[in-house]
Amino acid sequence: MKLQETYDMVLRFAICQTEEQVSQIALKEASRFGVDYYFAGTIPPEDSTPTQQLEHVIGGSWPSGWGERYFKHNYLRTDPTIEHVRSNNSPLIWKNLEKSPRFRNVVMDEARDFGLNHGITIPQFSLDGVKIGISFAGQNMDIADPKLQTSLTVIGAYTVSSILRVLQRNYRSEIINLTEREREVLYWISEGKTSRDISAILSIAKPTVEKHFTTLQHKLCAQNRTHAVAEAMRRGLLR
Amino acid sequence: MITIVNSNNIHQFGPEMEQVYKLRNQVFVQEKGWANLARPDNREIDQFDNADAVHMLCLIDGNLVGYQRMLPTTKPYLLSSVYPQLCEDELPNDSTTWEWTRYAVLKEHRARGRILSPVANHLLSAIVEWGLQNNITSVVIEMQPLWLLRLVQLHFRVFPLGIAQVIDGEEVLAVQAFFDARTLSRLQEVRGNSVPSITQISSMVG
């Protein structure tokens, strides 16, 4: 990918106002590698219902009929690309799955019948620390092109960030587990109490209160007390 | 939060720089296992720790919790002298482009769940603040492609310089990332305040 080419592409993504425009540019940019479809999303838990699975979609689409079939047969559980994004950080070229017999399965075989002969799935981390999978696929994809992997990673990153920008959506890390004590400390901070006050209320040493707060701060990725409380409210940890 | 150490003031930061070499040893030699950087005195120092290097130290109460080093691309730098194979285009070589290397955050200060931690945010903000003050508009990074989305979401305009290659078992991609005032606003928005990240601890610094 030449610098000038990328520069033009970045500009085209930057002026997008809708998800459709972003998808259109993504496919146009990726088409030079023979890509017909792209699909991006976060990874749903294994036991998700189809409705829950849809909430994890960020953008893109699959050939008509494939999505329906995928949900109907609950392919999420056996889809090797999903498993790959969960446990790996490097891109997966679908063809390489053929080498490992345990991944030879009905999902990838049937995908081929829908024109998804070749594909690549690329893991990325969002700003919120959520793992995102971006897949590009097509009937005649040139998977031997040495530039394919890097170029599609770059196109994928701009595609996802543009969609999140136009939708004003943020993917927060799903679950933050607070201990009972951390919850108590957080509650009293939100009530405007100082560390000294809290140590008296909870009958624990002041340094212990501060230790709990430091852990809280890390978990919430907060800069200070005000930020921690705001973050906790946003995530529904404080009522 | 961030103190900038260069050839003008490095003599004032003896103890802090010792912490730097120790942290770098801990992160790059011990954790990442880059054995070729190991030295008998357990201080990680290389040929680029020269008079041109700009060190950025994240200090909390005098303790080093994060670090990164900037190298001018007008002199030999990591990409040009150690990993030239990662660059297919012309090697960046101008005063507005510096290389970002040795990014390290103390284990206890890394965020859980791979969110951008406060220390990481301040280190990134420091690059942008420093860049805006010194007419520097981009950084060269040798990075894991996995983090591209994050940089783009932070309003860095990222351009690959070559194709990703596996080095020491890790995928590495050389990129040039341009930033401007929007990048700084975005970083400040993410951390929830607009306090400057560079807070020089010595007033002697020019």
Short mmCIF file of C-alpha atoms in Angstrom, two decimals:
data_model
loop_
_atom_site.label_atom_id
_atom_site.label_comp_id
_atom_site.label_asym_id
_atom_site.label_seq_id
_atom_site.Cartn_x
_atom_site.Cartn_y
_atom_site.Cartn_z
CA MET A 1 0.00 0.00 0.00
CA LYS A 2 1.64 3.20 -1.12
CA LEU A 3 1.57 6.22 1.15
CA GLN A 4 -0.42 8.34 -1.29
CA GLU A 5 -3.00 5.59 -1.78
CA THR A 6 -3.47 5.23 1.96
CA TYR A 7 -3.64 8.98 2.33
CA ASP A 8 -6.53 9.19 -0.16
CA MET A 9 -8.28 6.30 1.55
CA VAL A 10 -8.01 7.90 5.00
CA LEU A 11 -9.54 11.05 3.56
CA ARG A 12 -12.44 9.11 2.04
CA PHE A 13 -13.17 7.43 5.37
CA ALA A 14 -12.89 10.72 7.26
CA ILE A 15 -15.73 12.40 5.35
CA CYS A 16 -18.18 9.51 5.80
CA GLN A 17 -21.40 10.45 7.57
CA THR A 18 -23.25 7.15 7.58
CA GLU A 19 -22.53 3.50 8.16
CA GLU A 20 -23.54 2.74 4.55
CA GLN A 21 -20.93 5.15 3.22
CA VAL A 22 -18.25 3.56 5.41
CA SER A 23 -19.17 0.05 4.24
CA GLN A 24 -19.17 1.17 0.63
CA ILE A 25 -15.66 2.59 0.91
CA ALA A 26 -14.42 -0.44 2.87
CA LEU A 27 -15.58 -2.79 0.10
CA LYS A 28 -14.26 -0.55 -2.65
CA GLU A 29 -10.82 -0.39 -1.01
CA ALA A 30 -10.77 -4.12 -0.30
CA SER A 31 -12.05 -5.08 -3.76
CA ARG A 32 -8.56 -4.89 -5.24
CA PHE A 33 -7.79 -8.08 -3.30
CA GLY A 34 -10.95 -9.75 -4.62
CA VAL A 35 -13.00 -9.08 -1.50
CA ASP A 36 -16.78 -9.23 -1.96
CA TYR A 37 -17.93 -9.04 1.66
CA TYR A 38 -16.76 -7.72 4.98
CA PHE A 39 -18.11 -8.22 8.44
CA ALA A 40 -17.00 -6.73 11.78
CA GLY A 41 -18.14 -7.33 15.32
CA THR A 42 -17.29 -8.01 18.91
CA ILE A 43 -17.32 -11.61 20.10
CA PRO A 44 -20.63 -12.75 21.61
CA PRO A 45 -20.65 -15.24 24.49
CA GLU A 46 -21.15 -18.83 23.31
CA ASP A 47 -24.68 -19.16 24.66
CA SER A 48 -26.02 -15.96 23.03
CA THR A 49 -29.39 -15.97 21.33
CA PRO A 50 -29.53 -14.69 17.71
CA THR A 51 -30.87 -11.34 18.99
CA GLN A 52 -27.96 -11.03 21.40
CA GLN A 53 -25.54 -12.02 18.65
CA LEU A 54 -26.88 -9.22 16.46
CA GLU A 55 -26.02 -6.69 19.15
CA HIS A 56 -22.37 -7.61 18.64
CA VAL A 57 -22.38 -6.67 14.97
CA ILE A 58 -20.50 -3.46 14.18
CA GLY A 59 -20.87 -3.38 10.42
CA GLY A 60 -20.80 -5.18 7.10
CA SER A 61 -22.93 -7.95 5.75
CA TRP A 62 -22.80 -11.53 4.54
CA PRO A 63 -24.37 -12.99 1.38
CA SER A 64 -28.15 -13.24 1.61
CA GLY A 65 -29.23 -16.49 3.18
CA TRP A 66 -25.95 -17.08 5.00
CA GLY A 67 -26.78 -15.02 8.08
CA GLU A 68 -30.14 -16.76 8.46
CA ARG A 69 -28.56 -20.17 8.08
CA TYR A 70 -25.82 -19.24 10.56
CA PHE A 71 -28.32 -18.27 13.26
CA LYS A 72 -30.75 -21.09 12.52
CA HIS A 73 -28.06 -23.71 13.04
CA ASN A 74 -26.33 -21.78 15.82
CA TYR A 75 -22.99 -21.83 13.99
CA LEU A 76 -21.54 -19.35 16.47
CA ARG A 77 -20.46 -22.24 18.67
CA THR A 78 -18.48 -24.05 16.01
CA ASP A 79 -17.32 -21.11 13.89
CA PRO A 80 -13.51 -21.37 13.95
CA THR A 81 -13.05 -17.67 13.10
CA ILE A 82 -14.90 -16.68 16.29
CA GLU A 83 -12.73 -19.03 18.33
CA HIS A 84 -9.65 -17.61 16.61
CA VAL A 85 -10.46 -14.00 17.54
CA ARG A 86 -11.18 -15.05 21.11
CA SER A 87 -7.83 -16.69 21.61
CA ASN A 88 -5.43 -15.19 19.03
CA ASN A 89 -3.97 -11.82 18.20
CA SER A 90 -2.78 -12.39 14.65
CA PRO A 91 -4.85 -12.60 11.45
CA LEU A 92 -6.29 -15.92 10.30
CA ILE A 93 -6.36 -16.82 6.62
CA TRP A 94 -9.30 -19.20 6.31
CA LYS A 95 -7.50 -21.48 3.89
CA ASN A 96 -4.96 -22.32 6.60
CA LEU A 97 -7.77 -23.94 8.59
CA GLU A 98 -7.77 -26.78 6.08
CA LYS A 99 -4.40 -27.85 7.43
CA SER A 100 -5.77 -28.54 10.87
CA PRO A 101 -8.40 -31.28 10.70
CA ARG A 102 -10.08 -30.27 13.92
CA PHE A 103 -11.19 -27.05 12.26
CA ARG A 104 -12.50 -28.76 9.16
CA ASN A 105 -16.12 -28.32 9.81
CA VAL A 106 -19.50 -27.76 8.36
CA VAL A 107 -19.46 -23.97 8.95
CA MET A 108 -16.52 -23.27 6.66
CA ASP A 109 -17.64 -25.86 4.09
CA GLU A 110 -21.10 -24.34 3.85
CA ALA A 111 -19.70 -20.81 3.76
CA ARG A 112 -18.10 -21.79 0.47
CA ASP A 113 -21.51 -22.60 -1.00
CA PHE A 114 -22.47 -19.00 -0.33
CA GLY A 115 -19.54 -17.53 -2.25
CA LEU A 116 -17.30 -17.22 0.78
CA ASN A 117 -14.52 -19.34 -0.73
CA HIS A 118 -11.67 -17.40 0.72
CA GLY A 119 -11.38 -15.12 3.66
CA ILE A 120 -9.30 -13.59 6.37
CA THR A 121 -10.27 -12.71 9.94
CA ILE A 122 -8.34 -9.97 11.71
CA PRO A 123 -8.40 -9.37 15.48
CA GLN A 124 -8.12 -5.80 16.79
CA PHE A 125 -8.39 -4.14 20.19
CA SER A 126 -10.70 -1.16 20.48
CA LEU A 127 -9.92 1.86 22.62
CA ASP A 128 -12.22 0.43 25.27
CA GLY A 129 -10.20 -2.76 25.41
CA VAL A 130 -12.75 -4.89 23.58
CA LYS A 131 -11.60 -7.53 21.12
CA ILE A 132 -13.08 -7.00 17.67
CA GLY A 133 -12.97 -9.40 14.73
CA ILE A 134 -12.97 -8.06 11.17
CA SER A 135 -13.49 -10.56 8.35
CA PHE A 136 -13.04 -10.02 4.62
CA ALA A 137 -14.19 -12.71 2.21
CA GLY A 138 -14.80 -13.37 -1.45
CA GLN A 139 -15.10 -15.93 -4.19
CA ASN A 140 -11.80 -15.08 -5.85
CA MET A 141 -9.73 -13.48 -3.16
CA ASP A 142 -6.03 -13.26 -3.88
CA ILE A 143 -4.79 -14.72 -0.60
CA ALA A 144 -1.26 -15.14 -1.95
CA ASP A 145 -0.75 -11.38 -2.33
CA PRO A 146 1.91 -10.48 0.29
CA LYS A 147 0.26 -7.10 0.85
CA LEU A 148 -3.17 -8.56 1.53
CA GLN A 149 -2.85 -9.06 5.27
CA THR A 150 -1.40 -5.65 6.14
CA SER A 151 -3.61 -3.70 3.73
CA LEU A 152 -6.80 -5.37 4.95
CA THR A 153 -5.76 -4.78 8.57
CA VAL A 154 -5.36 -1.08 7.82
CA ILE A 155 -8.63 -0.93 5.86
CA GLY A 156 -10.36 -2.86 8.66
CA ALA A 157 -9.09 -0.54 11.39
CA TYR A 158 -10.28 2.58 9.53
CA THR A 159 -13.60 0.91 8.71
CA VAL A 160 -14.39 0.00 12.31
CA SER A 161 -13.22 3.32 13.76
CA SER A 162 -15.29 5.20 11.16
CA ILE A 163 -18.42 3.18 11.91
CA LEU A 164 -17.99 3.67 15.65
CA ARG A 165 -17.51 7.38 14.99
CA VAL A 166 -20.64 7.82 12.85
CA LEU A 167 -22.72 5.74 15.24
CA GLN A 168 -21.22 7.48 18.29
CA ARG A 169 -20.94 4.08 19.84
CA ASN A 170 -18.46 2.99 22.40
CA TYR A 171 -17.67 -0.53 23.30
CA ARG A 172 -16.93 -0.61 26.97
CA SER A 173 -15.36 -3.65 28.50
CA GLU A 174 -18.35 -5.76 29.37
CA ILE A 175 -17.87 -6.67 32.99
CA ILE A 176 -15.97 -4.99 35.77
CA ASN A 177 -16.00 -6.99 38.95
CA LEU A 178 -15.78 -4.97 42.14
CA THR A 179 -15.38 -6.54 45.55
CA GLU A 180 -17.90 -5.79 48.29
CA ARG A 181 -15.37 -3.46 49.99
CA GLU A 182 -14.57 -1.63 46.74
CA ARG A 183 -18.29 -1.08 46.18
CA GLU A 184 -18.63 0.36 49.69
CA VAL A 185 -15.62 2.65 49.23
CA LEU A 186 -16.93 3.77 45.85
CA TYR A 187 -20.37 4.46 47.31
CA TRP A 188 -18.97 6.66 50.08
CA ILE A 189 -16.70 8.49 47.63
CA SER A 190 -19.78 9.24 45.54
CA GLU A 191 -21.34 10.65 48.73
CA GLY A 192 -18.44 13.10 48.96
CA LYS A 193 -16.65 11.44 51.88
CA THR A 194 -12.90 11.74 52.36
CA SER A 195 -10.59 8.76 52.94
CA ARG A 196 -10.53 9.67 56.64
CA ASP A 197 -14.37 9.69 56.78
CA ILE A 198 -14.57 6.36 54.99
CA SER A 199 -12.00 4.76 57.24
CA ALA A 200 -14.15 5.77 60.24
CA ILE A 201 -17.43 4.62 58.61
CA LEU A 202 -16.07 1.22 57.58
CA SER A 203 -13.76 0.83 60.59
CA ILE A 204 -10.72 0.16 58.43
CA ALA A 205 -7.35 1.94 58.30
CA LYS A 206 -7.03 5.00 56.07
CA PRO A 207 -4.23 3.44 53.96
CA THR A 208 -6.52 0.45 53.38
CA VAL A 209 -9.23 2.80 52.06
CA GLU A 210 -6.66 4.33 49.76
CA LYS A 211 -5.50 0.91 48.63
CA HIS A 212 -9.08 -0.01 47.72
CA PHE A 213 -9.40 3.23 45.83
CA THR A 214 -6.21 2.60 43.83
CA THR A 215 -7.59 -0.78 42.77
CA LEU A 216 -10.92 0.84 41.89
CA GLN A 217 -9.12 3.46 39.86
CA HIS A 218 -7.33 0.76 37.87
CA LYS A 219 -10.47 -1.24 37.29
CA LEU A 220 -12.40 1.82 36.14
CA CYS A 221 -9.43 3.32 34.32
CA ALA A 222 -10.12 6.58 36.11
CA GLN A 223 -7.82 9.53 36.65
CA ASN A 224 -9.18 10.68 39.98
CA ARG A 225 -12.12 10.34 42.37
CA THR A 226 -14.55 12.39 40.29
CA HIS A 227 -13.66 10.43 37.18
CA ALA A 228 -14.04 7.13 39.05
CA VAL A 229 -17.53 8.05 40.21
CA ALA A 230 -18.53 9.27 36.72
CA GLU A 231 -17.15 6.10 35.15
CA ALA A 232 -18.94 3.89 37.68
CA MET A 233 -22.25 5.66 37.01
CA ARG A 234 -21.79 5.28 33.26
CA ARG A 235 -21.23 1.58 33.71
CA GLY A 236 -24.14 1.21 36.06
CA LEU A 237 -21.99 0.19 39.00
CA LEU A 238 -23.42 2.95 41.17
CA ARG A 239 -27.08 3.58 41.52
CA MET B 1 3.26 13.31 35.35
CA ILE B 2 5.71 13.28 32.43
CA THR B 3 9.22 14.67 32.66
CA ILE B 4 11.31 15.15 29.54
CA VAL B 5 14.98 14.30 29.79
CA ASN B 6 17.39 15.17 27.00
CA SER B 7 21.11 15.91 26.67
CA ASN B 8 20.61 19.37 28.25
CA ASN B 9 19.26 18.14 31.54
CA ILE B 10 20.17 14.47 31.80
CA HIS B 11 22.88 15.27 34.37
CA GLN B 12 20.13 16.33 36.79
CA PHE B 13 18.33 13.03 36.47
CA GLY B 14 20.92 10.45 37.45
CA PRO B 15 18.74 8.43 39.85
CA GLU B 16 15.67 8.69 37.59
CA MET B 17 17.64 7.45 34.57
CA GLU B 18 18.86 4.49 36.64
CA GLN B 19 15.18 3.66 37.21
CA VAL B 20 14.68 3.94 33.45
CA TYR B 21 17.34 1.37 32.63
CA LYS B 22 15.96 -0.91 35.33
CA LEU B 23 12.36 -0.64 34.09
CA ARG B 24 13.47 -1.25 30.52
CA ASN B 25 15.38 -4.33 31.63
CA GLN B 26 12.35 -5.58 33.50
CA VAL B 27 9.93 -5.06 30.61
CA PHE B 28 12.03 -5.86 27.55
CA VAL B 29 14.57 -8.38 28.79
CA GLN B 30 12.64 -10.16 31.53
CA GLU B 31 9.01 -9.94 30.44
CA LYS B 32 9.35 -9.86 26.65
CA GLY B 33 12.45 -12.01 26.63
CA TRP B 34 14.50 -9.91 24.20
CA ALA B 35 17.66 -11.73 25.27
CA ASN B 36 19.98 -9.80 22.95
CA LEU B 37 19.36 -6.68 25.05
CA ALA B 38 20.46 -8.35 28.30
CA ARG B 39 23.50 -6.92 30.04
CA PRO B 40 25.37 -8.25 33.07
CA ASP B 41 24.50 -5.18 35.14
CA ASN B 42 20.75 -5.64 34.43
CA ARG B 43 20.45 -2.16 32.96
CA GLU B 44 18.93 -2.07 29.48
CA ILE B 45 20.92 0.52 27.51
CA ASP B 46 21.59 0.49 23.78
CA GLN B 47 23.43 2.48 21.11
CA PHE B 48 20.46 4.82 20.69
CA ASP B 49 20.69 6.16 24.24
CA ASN B 50 22.85 8.94 22.88
CA ALA B 51 22.82 12.74 22.97
CA ASP B 52 19.98 12.90 20.41
CA ALA B 53 17.56 10.73 22.38
CA VAL B 54 14.63 12.33 24.18
CA HIS B 55 13.49 10.33 27.19
CA MET B 56 9.98 10.72 28.55
CA LEU B 57 9.56 9.58 32.14
CA CYS B 58 6.25 9.10 33.89
CA LEU B 59 7.07 9.71 37.55
CA ILE B 60 4.74 9.41 40.52
CA ASP B 61 6.30 10.73 43.75
CA GLY B 62 9.74 10.23 42.24
CA ASN B 63 9.01 6.65 41.24
CA LEU B 64 9.16 5.69 37.59
CA VAL B 65 5.93 4.00 36.43
CA GLY B 66 6.16 4.54 32.67
CA TYR B 67 8.67 5.41 30.01
CA GLN B 68 9.25 5.96 26.30
CA ARG B 69 12.10 7.19 24.13
CA MET B 70 11.98 9.40 21.06
CA LEU B 71 14.70 9.30 18.40
CA PRO B 72 15.14 11.77 15.54
CA THR B 73 14.74 10.20 12.10
CA THR B 74 17.47 12.53 10.80
CA LYS B 75 20.04 10.33 12.59
CA PRO B 76 20.32 6.54 12.57
CA TYR B 77 17.29 5.07 14.36
CA LEU B 78 15.90 1.64 15.10
CA LEU B 79 13.88 1.25 11.87
CA SER B 80 16.67 2.58 9.64
CA SER B 81 19.52 0.64 11.22
CA VAL B 82 18.02 -2.49 12.80
CA TYR B 83 14.75 -3.24 10.97
CA PRO B 84 15.07 -1.65 7.51
CA GLN B 85 13.24 -4.67 6.03
CA LEU B 86 10.04 -3.37 7.67
CA CYS B 87 10.07 -0.27 5.47
CA GLU B 88 9.22 -0.59 1.78
CA ASP B 89 8.76 3.09 1.15
CA GLU B 90 11.52 5.62 1.58
CA LEU B 91 12.76 5.71 5.18
CA PRO B 92 11.39 8.78 6.97
CA ASN B 93 14.21 11.27 7.41
CA ASP B 94 13.08 14.71 8.52
CA SER B 95 12.97 16.88 11.62
CA THR B 96 9.16 16.66 11.88
CA THR B 97 9.23 12.87 12.26
CA TRP B 98 10.62 11.07 15.33
CA GLU B 99 10.69 7.40 16.18
CA TRP B 100 8.78 6.21 19.24
CA THR B 101 10.59 3.34 20.99
CA ARG B 102 10.91 1.46 24.30
CA TYR B 103 7.38 2.19 25.44
CA ALA B 104 7.12 0.57 28.86
CA VAL B 105 4.63 0.74 31.72
CA LEU B 106 5.27 -0.77 35.14
CA LYS B 107 3.14 -3.89 35.57
CA GLU B 108 1.08 -2.47 38.44
CA HIS B 109 0.12 0.52 36.31
CA ARG B 110 -1.15 -1.37 33.29
CA ALA B 111 -4.91 -1.34 33.08
CA ARG B 112 -6.92 -4.47 33.40
CA GLY B 113 -8.87 -5.69 30.41
CA ARG B 114 -6.56 -3.91 27.96
CA ILE B 115 -8.21 -0.54 28.35
CA LEU B 116 -5.90 2.42 27.78
CA SER B 117 -4.46 2.93 31.28
CA PRO B 118 -4.01 6.42 32.77
CA VAL B 119 -0.22 6.07 32.54
CA ALA B 120 -0.44 4.97 28.89
CA ASN B 121 -2.72 7.90 28.15
CA HIS B 122 -0.29 10.38 29.73
CA LEU B 123 2.64 8.93 27.81
CA LEU B 124 0.75 9.22 24.51
CA SER B 125 -0.48 12.72 25.42
CA ALA B 126 3.11 13.73 26.21
CA ILE B 127 4.22 12.76 22.68
CA VAL B 128 1.50 14.94 21.19
CA GLU B 129 2.09 17.89 23.57
CA TRP B 130 5.83 17.73 22.95
CA GLY B 131 5.27 17.37 19.20
CA LEU B 132 2.91 20.34 19.00
CA GLN B 133 5.47 22.49 20.87
CA ASN B 134 8.39 21.41 18.68
CA ASN B 135 6.93 21.28 15.16
CA ILE B 136 6.90 17.51 15.17
CA THR B 137 3.93 16.11 13.30
CA SER B 138 4.41 12.37 13.18
CA VAL B 139 6.01 9.38 14.86
CA VAL B 140 7.41 6.21 13.38
CA ILE B 141 6.30 3.14 15.32
CA GLU B 142 7.24 -0.52 15.07
CA MET B 143 4.04 -2.01 16.44
CA GLN B 144 1.85 -5.07 16.71
CA PRO B 145 -0.86 -4.62 14.02
CA LEU B 146 -3.42 -5.60 16.69
CA TRP B 147 -3.32 -2.05 18.07
CA LEU B 148 -3.94 -0.18 14.79
CA LEU B 149 -7.63 0.37 15.52
CA ARG B 150 -6.81 1.92 18.87
CA LEU B 151 -4.39 4.45 17.36
CA VAL B 152 -6.91 5.36 14.66
CA GLN B 153 -9.63 5.76 17.29
CA LEU B 154 -7.32 8.18 19.12
CA HIS B 155 -7.23 10.33 15.94
CA PHE B 156 -3.74 9.36 14.87
CA ARG B 157 -3.65 9.13 11.07
CA VAL B 158 -1.75 5.92 10.63
CA PHE B 159 0.05 4.85 7.44
CA PRO B 160 1.85 1.55 7.00
CA LEU B 161 5.46 1.87 5.81
CA GLY B 162 5.73 -1.77 4.74
CA ILE B 163 4.10 -5.11 5.38
CA ALA B 164 3.88 -6.82 8.77
CA GLN B 165 6.59 -9.37 9.50
CA VAL B 166 7.20 -11.82 12.29
CA ILE B 167 10.22 -10.84 14.41
CA ASP B 168 11.11 -12.95 17.46
CA GLY B 169 7.72 -14.63 17.27
CA GLU B 170 5.79 -11.37 17.28
CA GLU B 171 4.04 -9.70 14.37
CA VAL B 172 5.57 -6.26 13.76
CA LEU B 173 4.40 -3.53 11.42
CA ALA B 174 6.22 -0.24 10.82
CA VAL B 175 3.86 2.71 10.57
CA GLN B 176 4.04 6.47 10.44
CA ALA B 177 1.38 8.05 12.65
CA PHE B 178 0.50 11.72 12.19
CA PHE B 179 -1.09 13.70 14.99
CA ASP B 180 -2.42 17.20 15.63
CA ALA B 181 -4.44 19.15 18.20
CA ARG B 182 -7.42 16.87 17.60
CA THR B 183 -5.37 13.91 18.75
CA LEU B 184 -4.61 15.69 22.01
CA SER B 185 -8.29 16.61 22.56
CA ARG B 186 -9.26 13.02 21.96
CA LEU B 187 -6.71 11.73 24.49
CA GLN B 188 -7.91 14.31 27.02
CA GLU B 189 -11.53 13.37 26.37
CA VAL B 190 -10.71 9.71 26.96
CA ARG B 191 -9.01 10.42 30.28
CA GLY B 192 -11.67 12.90 31.36
CA ASN B 193 -9.54 16.01 31.87
CA SER B 194 -7.33 18.39 29.93
CA VAL B 195 -4.49 18.76 32.41
CA PRO B 196 -1.13 18.95 30.58
CA SER B 197 0.67 15.63 30.77
CA ILE B 198 4.14 17.15 30.63
CA THR B 199 4.87 18.50 34.09
CA GLN B 200 8.60 19.03 34.17
CA ILE B 201 9.87 18.31 37.68
CA SER B 202 12.90 20.57 37.28
CA SER B 203 12.60 24.25 36.40
CA MET B 204 16.10 24.25 34.93
CA VAL B 205 15.00 22.65 31.71
CA GLY B 206 15.29 24.67 28.56
#
